[in-house]
Short mmCIF file of C-alpha atoms in Angstrom, two decimals:
data_model
loop_
_atom_site.label_atom_id
_atom_site.label_comp_id
_atom_site.label_asym_id
_atom_site.label_seq_id
_atom_site.Cartn_x
_atom_site.Cartn_y
_atom_site.Cartn_z
CA UNK A 291 25.96 64.76 -85.87
CA UNK A 292 25.00 67.84 -83.31
CA UNK A 293 23.30 70.83 -85.16
CA UNK A 294 25.21 73.45 -85.49
CA UNK A 295 22.06 75.58 -84.53
CA UNK A 296 22.32 75.51 -80.72
CA UNK A 297 24.70 76.98 -77.94
CA UNK A 298 28.45 75.82 -78.35
CA UNK A 299 28.18 74.92 -74.60
CA UNK A 300 25.53 72.35 -75.14
CA UNK A 301 27.29 70.49 -78.43
CA UNK A 302 29.07 67.28 -77.52
CA UNK A 303 30.36 66.65 -81.39
CA UNK A 304 32.26 63.65 -80.47
CA UNK A 305 29.14 61.64 -79.26
CA UNK A 306 28.22 60.25 -75.60
CA UNK A 307 29.86 57.53 -73.14
CA UNK A 308 27.40 55.03 -71.20
CA UNK A 309 28.55 54.26 -68.27
CA UNK A 310 27.45 51.27 -65.88
CA UNK A 311 28.07 52.11 -62.29
CA UNK A 312 26.75 49.24 -60.12
CA UNK A 313 27.01 51.06 -56.67
CA UNK A 314 24.58 53.64 -56.38
CA UNK A 315 26.26 55.50 -53.52
CA UNK A 316 28.96 55.62 -56.32
CA UNK A 317 26.86 57.04 -59.07
CA UNK A 318 25.90 59.77 -57.41
CA UNK A 319 29.20 60.99 -56.25
CA UNK A 320 30.74 60.52 -59.55
CA UNK A 321 27.87 62.52 -60.61
CA UNK A 322 28.21 65.10 -57.87
CA UNK A 323 31.60 65.24 -58.93
CA UNK A 324 31.54 66.08 -62.10
CA UNK A 325 32.35 62.64 -63.63
CA UNK A 326 28.96 61.77 -65.18
CA UNK A 327 26.78 64.75 -66.54
CA UNK A 328 23.45 62.32 -66.29
CA UNK A 329 21.61 59.91 -64.59
CA UNK A 330 18.33 58.19 -62.90
CA UNK A 331 18.79 59.66 -59.39
CA UNK A 332 18.66 56.49 -56.53
CA UNK A 333 15.24 56.65 -54.64
CA UNK A 334 17.33 57.38 -51.15
CA UNK A 335 19.17 60.33 -53.08
CA UNK A 336 15.80 61.93 -54.57
CA UNK A 337 15.45 64.39 -51.26
CA UNK A 338 18.97 65.44 -51.85
CA UNK A 339 19.10 66.17 -55.69
CA UNK A 340 15.68 66.80 -55.98
CA UNK A 341 16.57 69.95 -53.43
CA UNK A 342 19.78 70.84 -55.88
CA UNK A 343 17.56 71.29 -58.58
CA UNK A 344 15.38 73.64 -57.09
CA UNK A 345 18.09 75.73 -56.37
CA UNK A 346 18.76 75.47 -60.09
CA UNK A 347 22.46 73.94 -59.63
CA UNK A 348 21.04 71.16 -62.16
CA UNK A 349 18.17 70.21 -64.51
CA UNK A 350 15.82 67.88 -63.37
CA UNK A 351 12.50 66.18 -64.47
CA UNK A 352 10.62 63.56 -62.33
CA UNK A 353 8.63 60.55 -63.94
CA UNK A 354 6.63 57.66 -63.14
CA UNK A 355 8.46 54.41 -62.97
CA UNK A 356 8.00 51.47 -65.65
CA UNK A 357 9.06 48.99 -63.07
CA UNK A 358 8.35 48.22 -59.67
CA UNK A 359 9.50 46.39 -56.62
CA UNK A 360 7.73 42.79 -56.00
CA UNK A 361 9.01 39.65 -53.37
CA UNK A 362 8.12 36.80 -54.95
CA UNK A 363 7.20 33.84 -53.08
CA UNK A 364 8.55 30.42 -53.88
CA UNK A 365 6.18 27.84 -53.22
CA UNK A 366 7.69 24.70 -54.50
CA UNK A 367 10.27 22.82 -53.25
CA UNK A 368 13.56 24.90 -53.05
CA UNK A 369 16.05 21.84 -52.73
CA UNK A 370 14.27 19.55 -55.51
CA UNK A 371 12.99 22.15 -58.32
CA UNK A 372 11.00 20.87 -60.88
CA UNK A 373 8.91 22.45 -63.56
CA UNK A 374 5.34 22.21 -63.84
CA UNK A 375 4.39 20.04 -66.42
CA UNK A 376 6.18 16.93 -67.96
CA UNK A 377 6.46 16.43 -71.83
CA UNK A 378 2.97 14.71 -72.23
CA UNK A 379 1.56 18.08 -70.52
CA UNK A 380 0.90 16.39 -67.25
CA UNK A 381 1.52 18.33 -63.82
CA UNK A 382 4.51 17.35 -61.82
CA UNK A 383 4.95 16.71 -58.01
CA UNK A 384 6.98 19.92 -57.31
CA UNK A 385 6.58 19.61 -53.29
CA UNK A 386 5.64 22.61 -51.68
CA UNK A 387 7.51 25.35 -49.77
CA UNK A 388 7.52 24.43 -45.89
CA UNK A 389 6.55 27.68 -44.94
CA UNK A 390 4.61 29.09 -48.45
CA UNK A 391 3.01 26.37 -49.29
CA UNK A 392 2.36 25.07 -52.33
CA UNK A 393 -0.03 23.06 -54.94
CA UNK A 394 -0.97 19.60 -55.70
CA UNK A 395 -0.70 18.11 -59.09
CA UNK A 396 -4.70 18.79 -59.33
CA UNK A 397 -3.96 22.30 -58.76
CA UNK A 398 -5.27 22.87 -55.32
CA UNK A 399 -3.48 25.37 -53.31
CA UNK A 400 -2.38 24.59 -49.43
CA UNK A 401 -4.38 26.63 -47.08
CA UNK A 402 -1.62 27.18 -44.60
CA UNK A 403 0.81 28.63 -47.21
CA UNK A 404 -1.79 30.93 -48.43
CA UNK A 405 -2.46 32.34 -44.94
CA UNK A 406 1.04 32.76 -44.65
CA UNK A 407 1.37 34.78 -47.85
CA UNK A 408 -1.50 36.41 -47.32
CA UNK A 409 -0.38 37.75 -43.35
CA UNK A 410 2.55 39.11 -44.77
CA UNK A 411 0.85 41.51 -47.11
CA UNK A 412 -1.05 42.58 -44.32
CA UNK A 413 2.02 42.64 -41.88
CA UNK A 414 3.43 45.05 -44.61
CA UNK A 415 3.14 49.00 -43.49
CA UNK A 416 3.81 50.86 -46.68
CA UNK A 417 3.43 54.31 -44.69
CA UNK A 418 6.80 53.52 -43.56
CA UNK A 419 8.10 52.14 -46.99
CA UNK A 420 6.98 55.44 -48.67
CA UNK A 421 9.00 57.34 -46.62
CA UNK A 422 12.13 55.20 -46.08
CA UNK A 423 12.77 53.53 -49.22
CA UNK A 424 10.39 55.54 -51.91
CA UNK A 425 11.07 59.14 -50.91
CA UNK A 426 7.63 59.62 -50.56
CA UNK A 427 7.41 59.31 -54.17
CA UNK A 428 5.37 55.86 -54.08
CA UNK A 429 2.43 54.46 -55.12
CA UNK A 430 1.64 50.85 -53.65
CA UNK A 431 0.39 48.15 -56.10
CA UNK A 432 -2.07 45.34 -55.30
CA UNK A 433 -1.46 43.45 -58.23
CA UNK A 434 -0.01 42.70 -61.63
CA UNK A 435 -1.29 45.63 -63.21
CA UNK A 436 -0.40 49.39 -62.91
CA UNK A 437 -3.29 51.07 -61.64
CA UNK A 438 -3.34 53.13 -64.79
CA UNK A 439 -3.50 50.35 -67.37
CA UNK A 440 -6.69 49.57 -69.15
CA UNK A 441 -7.30 46.44 -67.86
CA UNK A 442 -6.22 46.68 -64.28
CA UNK A 443 -9.74 46.25 -61.79
CA UNK A 444 -11.16 49.90 -61.10
CA UNK A 445 -12.28 48.94 -57.83
CA UNK A 446 -9.56 46.72 -57.01
CA UNK A 447 -7.95 47.56 -53.23
CA UNK A 448 -4.49 47.35 -52.14
CA UNK A 449 -3.85 44.89 -48.60
CA UNK A 450 -4.17 47.40 -46.10
CA UNK A 451 -1.80 47.42 -42.97
CA UNK A 452 -3.55 45.32 -40.38
CA UNK A 453 -1.31 43.55 -37.66
CA UNK A 454 -3.89 42.15 -35.93
CA UNK A 455 -5.57 40.50 -39.17
CA UNK A 456 -1.64 39.34 -40.15
CA UNK A 457 -1.63 37.70 -36.58
CA UNK A 458 -5.09 35.87 -36.83
CA UNK A 459 -4.21 34.41 -40.14
CA UNK A 460 -0.48 32.89 -38.94
CA UNK A 461 -2.81 31.52 -35.98
CA UNK A 462 -5.01 29.85 -38.28
CA UNK A 463 -2.31 28.45 -40.07
CA UNK A 464 -0.72 26.90 -37.49
CA UNK A 465 1.92 28.97 -36.68
CA UNK A 466 1.85 29.88 -32.94
CA UNK A 467 4.73 31.39 -30.42
CA UNK A 468 4.17 28.95 -27.69
CA UNK A 469 7.50 29.55 -26.11
CA UNK A 470 7.20 33.17 -25.71
CA UNK A 471 10.26 34.01 -27.55
CA UNK A 472 8.78 36.10 -29.95
CA UNK A 473 9.27 33.88 -33.28
CA UNK A 474 6.24 31.75 -34.23
CA UNK A 475 6.71 27.97 -34.62
CA UNK A 476 4.67 25.50 -36.41
CA UNK A 477 2.41 23.37 -34.44
CA UNK A 478 -0.35 22.43 -36.90
CA UNK A 479 1.27 24.11 -40.01
CA UNK A 480 0.66 22.16 -43.31
CA UNK A 481 4.05 20.95 -43.58
CA UNK A 482 3.70 18.32 -40.78
CA UNK A 483 1.65 16.59 -43.37
CA UNK A 484 4.87 16.03 -45.57
CA UNK A 485 7.23 15.94 -42.63
CA UNK A 486 5.79 15.37 -38.92
CA UNK A 487 9.53 15.89 -37.53
CA UNK A 488 8.71 19.77 -38.87
CA UNK A 489 7.16 20.30 -35.36
CA UNK A 490 8.45 23.48 -33.59
CA UNK A 491 9.93 24.50 -36.37
CA UNK A 492 10.37 28.60 -36.23
CA UNK A 493 8.49 30.82 -38.95
CA UNK A 494 11.98 31.60 -40.17
CA UNK A 495 12.87 32.28 -43.99
CA UNK A 496 15.92 34.11 -45.81
CA UNK A 497 14.54 37.13 -47.91
CA UNK A 498 17.56 38.41 -50.60
CA UNK A 499 18.06 41.15 -52.82
CA UNK A 500 20.61 42.77 -55.00
CA UNK A 501 23.81 44.30 -53.18
CA UNK A 502 24.35 47.80 -53.82
CA UNK A 503 20.92 48.96 -53.95
CA UNK A 504 20.76 51.20 -51.09
CA UNK A 505 17.18 51.51 -51.25
CA UNK A 506 16.60 47.81 -51.87
CA UNK A 507 18.62 47.22 -48.96
CA UNK A 508 16.33 49.72 -46.84
CA UNK A 509 13.28 47.73 -48.06
CA UNK A 510 14.82 44.85 -46.70
CA UNK A 511 15.61 45.82 -43.50
CA UNK A 512 12.35 47.34 -42.90
CA UNK A 513 10.44 44.39 -43.95
CA UNK A 514 12.58 42.58 -41.74
CA UNK A 515 11.74 44.90 -38.72
CA UNK A 516 7.68 44.65 -39.80
CA UNK A 517 7.42 40.78 -39.91
CA UNK A 518 9.30 40.24 -36.69
CA UNK A 519 6.31 42.54 -35.07
CA UNK A 520 4.22 39.34 -36.25
CA UNK A 521 6.26 36.67 -34.83
CA UNK A 522 8.04 35.88 -38.43
CA UNK A 523 11.92 35.72 -38.58
CA UNK A 524 13.60 36.95 -41.47
CA UNK A 525 16.66 36.59 -42.86
CA UNK A 526 17.41 39.05 -44.68
CA UNK A 527 20.70 39.54 -47.34
CA UNK A 528 21.77 41.07 -50.02
CA UNK A 529 23.89 39.15 -52.53
CA UNK A 530 25.69 39.90 -55.68
CA UNK A 531 23.04 40.41 -58.71
CA UNK A 532 23.77 38.06 -60.76
CA UNK A 533 23.77 34.99 -57.94
CA UNK A 534 20.33 36.73 -57.25
CA UNK A 535 19.03 36.09 -60.47
CA UNK A 536 20.25 32.63 -60.82
CA UNK A 537 18.83 31.78 -57.57
CA UNK A 538 15.75 33.04 -58.89
CA UNK A 539 15.27 31.46 -62.25
CA UNK A 540 16.76 28.44 -60.88
CA UNK A 541 14.07 28.18 -57.86
CA UNK A 542 16.02 27.59 -55.08
CA UNK A 543 15.28 30.61 -52.99
CA UNK A 544 12.61 31.26 -50.21
CA UNK A 545 11.68 34.66 -51.04
CA UNK A 546 12.95 37.34 -52.99
CA UNK A 547 12.55 41.38 -53.76
CA UNK A 548 13.90 42.92 -56.97
CA UNK A 549 12.35 44.40 -59.67
CA UNK A 550 9.68 43.88 -62.72
CA UNK A 551 9.60 46.23 -65.71
CA UNK A 552 6.13 47.02 -67.32
CA UNK A 553 6.22 48.01 -71.06
CA UNK A 554 4.77 50.50 -72.71
CA UNK A 555 2.59 50.30 -74.13
CA UNK A 556 1.01 48.07 -71.18
CA UNK A 557 0.57 44.17 -72.44
CA UNK A 558 -2.20 42.46 -70.01
CA UNK A 559 -0.62 39.14 -71.79
CA UNK A 560 2.81 39.87 -70.15
CA UNK A 561 0.90 38.27 -66.88
CA UNK A 562 1.28 34.88 -68.44
CA UNK A 563 4.96 35.09 -68.55
CA UNK A 564 4.91 35.33 -64.80
CA UNK A 565 2.30 33.09 -63.62
CA UNK A 566 1.20 30.97 -66.03
CA UNK A 567 2.02 27.28 -65.86
CA UNK A 568 3.76 26.68 -68.83
CA UNK A 569 6.51 29.78 -67.71
CA UNK A 570 6.97 27.32 -64.59
CA UNK A 571 10.53 25.76 -65.89
CA UNK A 572 13.72 26.00 -63.78
CA UNK A 573 16.63 28.34 -65.04
CA UNK A 574 14.48 28.90 -68.26
CA UNK A 575 10.68 30.19 -67.33
CA UNK A 576 9.77 33.47 -65.09
CA UNK A 577 7.25 31.72 -63.31
CA UNK A 578 9.95 30.93 -60.61
CA UNK A 579 7.70 30.62 -57.59
CA UNK A 580 5.82 27.76 -59.00
CA UNK A 581 2.20 29.47 -58.98
CA UNK A 582 -0.31 27.43 -59.96
CA UNK A 583 -4.15 28.25 -61.00
CA UNK A 584 -6.18 26.38 -63.41
CA UNK A 585 -8.87 29.04 -63.52
CA UNK A 586 -5.84 31.64 -64.05
CA UNK A 587 -4.42 29.54 -67.39
CA UNK A 588 -8.06 29.99 -68.56
CA UNK A 589 -8.71 33.66 -68.12
CA UNK A 590 -5.48 34.95 -69.72
CA UNK A 591 -5.70 31.77 -72.62
CA UNK A 592 -9.38 33.47 -73.02
CA UNK A 593 -8.67 36.91 -73.22
CA UNK A 594 -5.20 36.46 -75.59
CA UNK A 595 -7.15 35.18 -78.15
CA UNK A 596 -10.67 36.17 -77.53
CA UNK A 597 -12.82 36.65 -81.13
CA UNK A 598 -13.07 40.26 -82.01
CA UNK A 599 -10.37 41.50 -79.58
CA UNK A 600 -13.22 43.40 -77.60
CA UNK A 601 -11.33 45.46 -75.14
CA UNK A 602 -14.34 45.54 -72.31
CA UNK A 603 -14.51 42.24 -72.56
CA UNK A 604 -11.03 41.52 -72.29
CA UNK A 605 -10.63 43.73 -69.42
CA UNK A 606 -13.20 41.80 -67.19
CA UNK A 607 -11.18 38.68 -67.89
CA UNK A 608 -7.82 40.19 -67.05
CA UNK A 609 -9.70 41.89 -64.29
CA UNK A 610 -10.72 38.39 -62.61
CA UNK A 611 -7.06 36.90 -63.14
CA UNK A 612 -5.93 39.51 -61.49
CA UNK A 613 -7.90 39.83 -58.64
CA UNK A 614 -7.12 35.94 -58.02
CA UNK A 615 -3.46 37.18 -58.23
CA UNK A 616 -4.31 39.99 -55.78
CA UNK A 617 -5.89 37.32 -53.43
CA UNK A 618 -3.51 34.28 -53.39
CA UNK A 619 -0.33 36.45 -53.40
CA UNK A 620 2.24 34.71 -54.83
CA UNK A 621 3.68 37.44 -55.20
CA UNK A 622 4.06 40.57 -52.60
CA UNK A 623 3.59 43.97 -55.80
CA UNK A 624 5.18 46.13 -53.22
CA UNK A 625 5.03 49.40 -55.17
CA UNK A 626 5.83 51.87 -57.93
CA UNK A 627 7.66 55.36 -57.53
CA UNK A 628 8.79 58.05 -59.02
CA UNK A 629 12.27 59.09 -60.77
CA UNK A 630 14.25 61.98 -60.71
CA UNK A 631 16.61 62.15 -63.79
CA UNK A 632 19.28 64.93 -63.20
CA UNK A 633 21.84 66.61 -65.61
#
């Protein structure tokens, strides 16, 4: 029951109603029309609503988001999803993605796929994304840890925007634009060892995100343009959220952008749920890109069960794991923004 000590205008004795509006544009228009009394503002509308808050028309509060935007690469064969381990705990041959590479049953990463993933990191201009997607409230991410968390390596740097470095890595990975059409082709890429007929195939993949989120759709268009400048053709599609999640967990995608939430207080061991070998189970686990690194598994296991739980020693272990993830880029941890709540 509402307190009787507050002015009547602030009391809603009958309670409150939670309304789920799938389309962010519709949600904002309903708020402005008085059909909603409180909402988290879609990123694309933050400048507009912030100005209304400054003018005294609404109450508003900024806070750092607990979730980040990320892009996951599929590093196994999307046409034949397989778990990482069999019933006896032995590694299964999961094939490899033609562009983003994969891992042998011995855990060796294909070098060309790694270079492509790193190149896409270097080809991402976060300043442009911050202006076009985060309403200039964004913080670029370097790995699977917020910079303000106790286990985050203090000396870790984000990938800088460097188109020359990106182009050099793609050259080294065997993707060249020999016909001059602006899109690179496989000349000596890793996948030729699996399928020689792949020679001449374009450096082209499908990138999906959830439809109805205007800032995510803007993000996809911007990345499509940025990576096009380095010779990568991105077929960007915003699709139904439920279909997106099915593709993600089912491991049938090329690349997917969505949000990942960090809990409070921060649990550094949550990394195991996303990049641990045991979490690579189609339609069940969250290691949907089939990432594998035995050292990362070892570091996470040791940090989780460290006798005495010394925080500094655990931070060092997690820090090494985060650095490996940064270097091997199974995801692009794009960034965290500020959220504006209005009422």
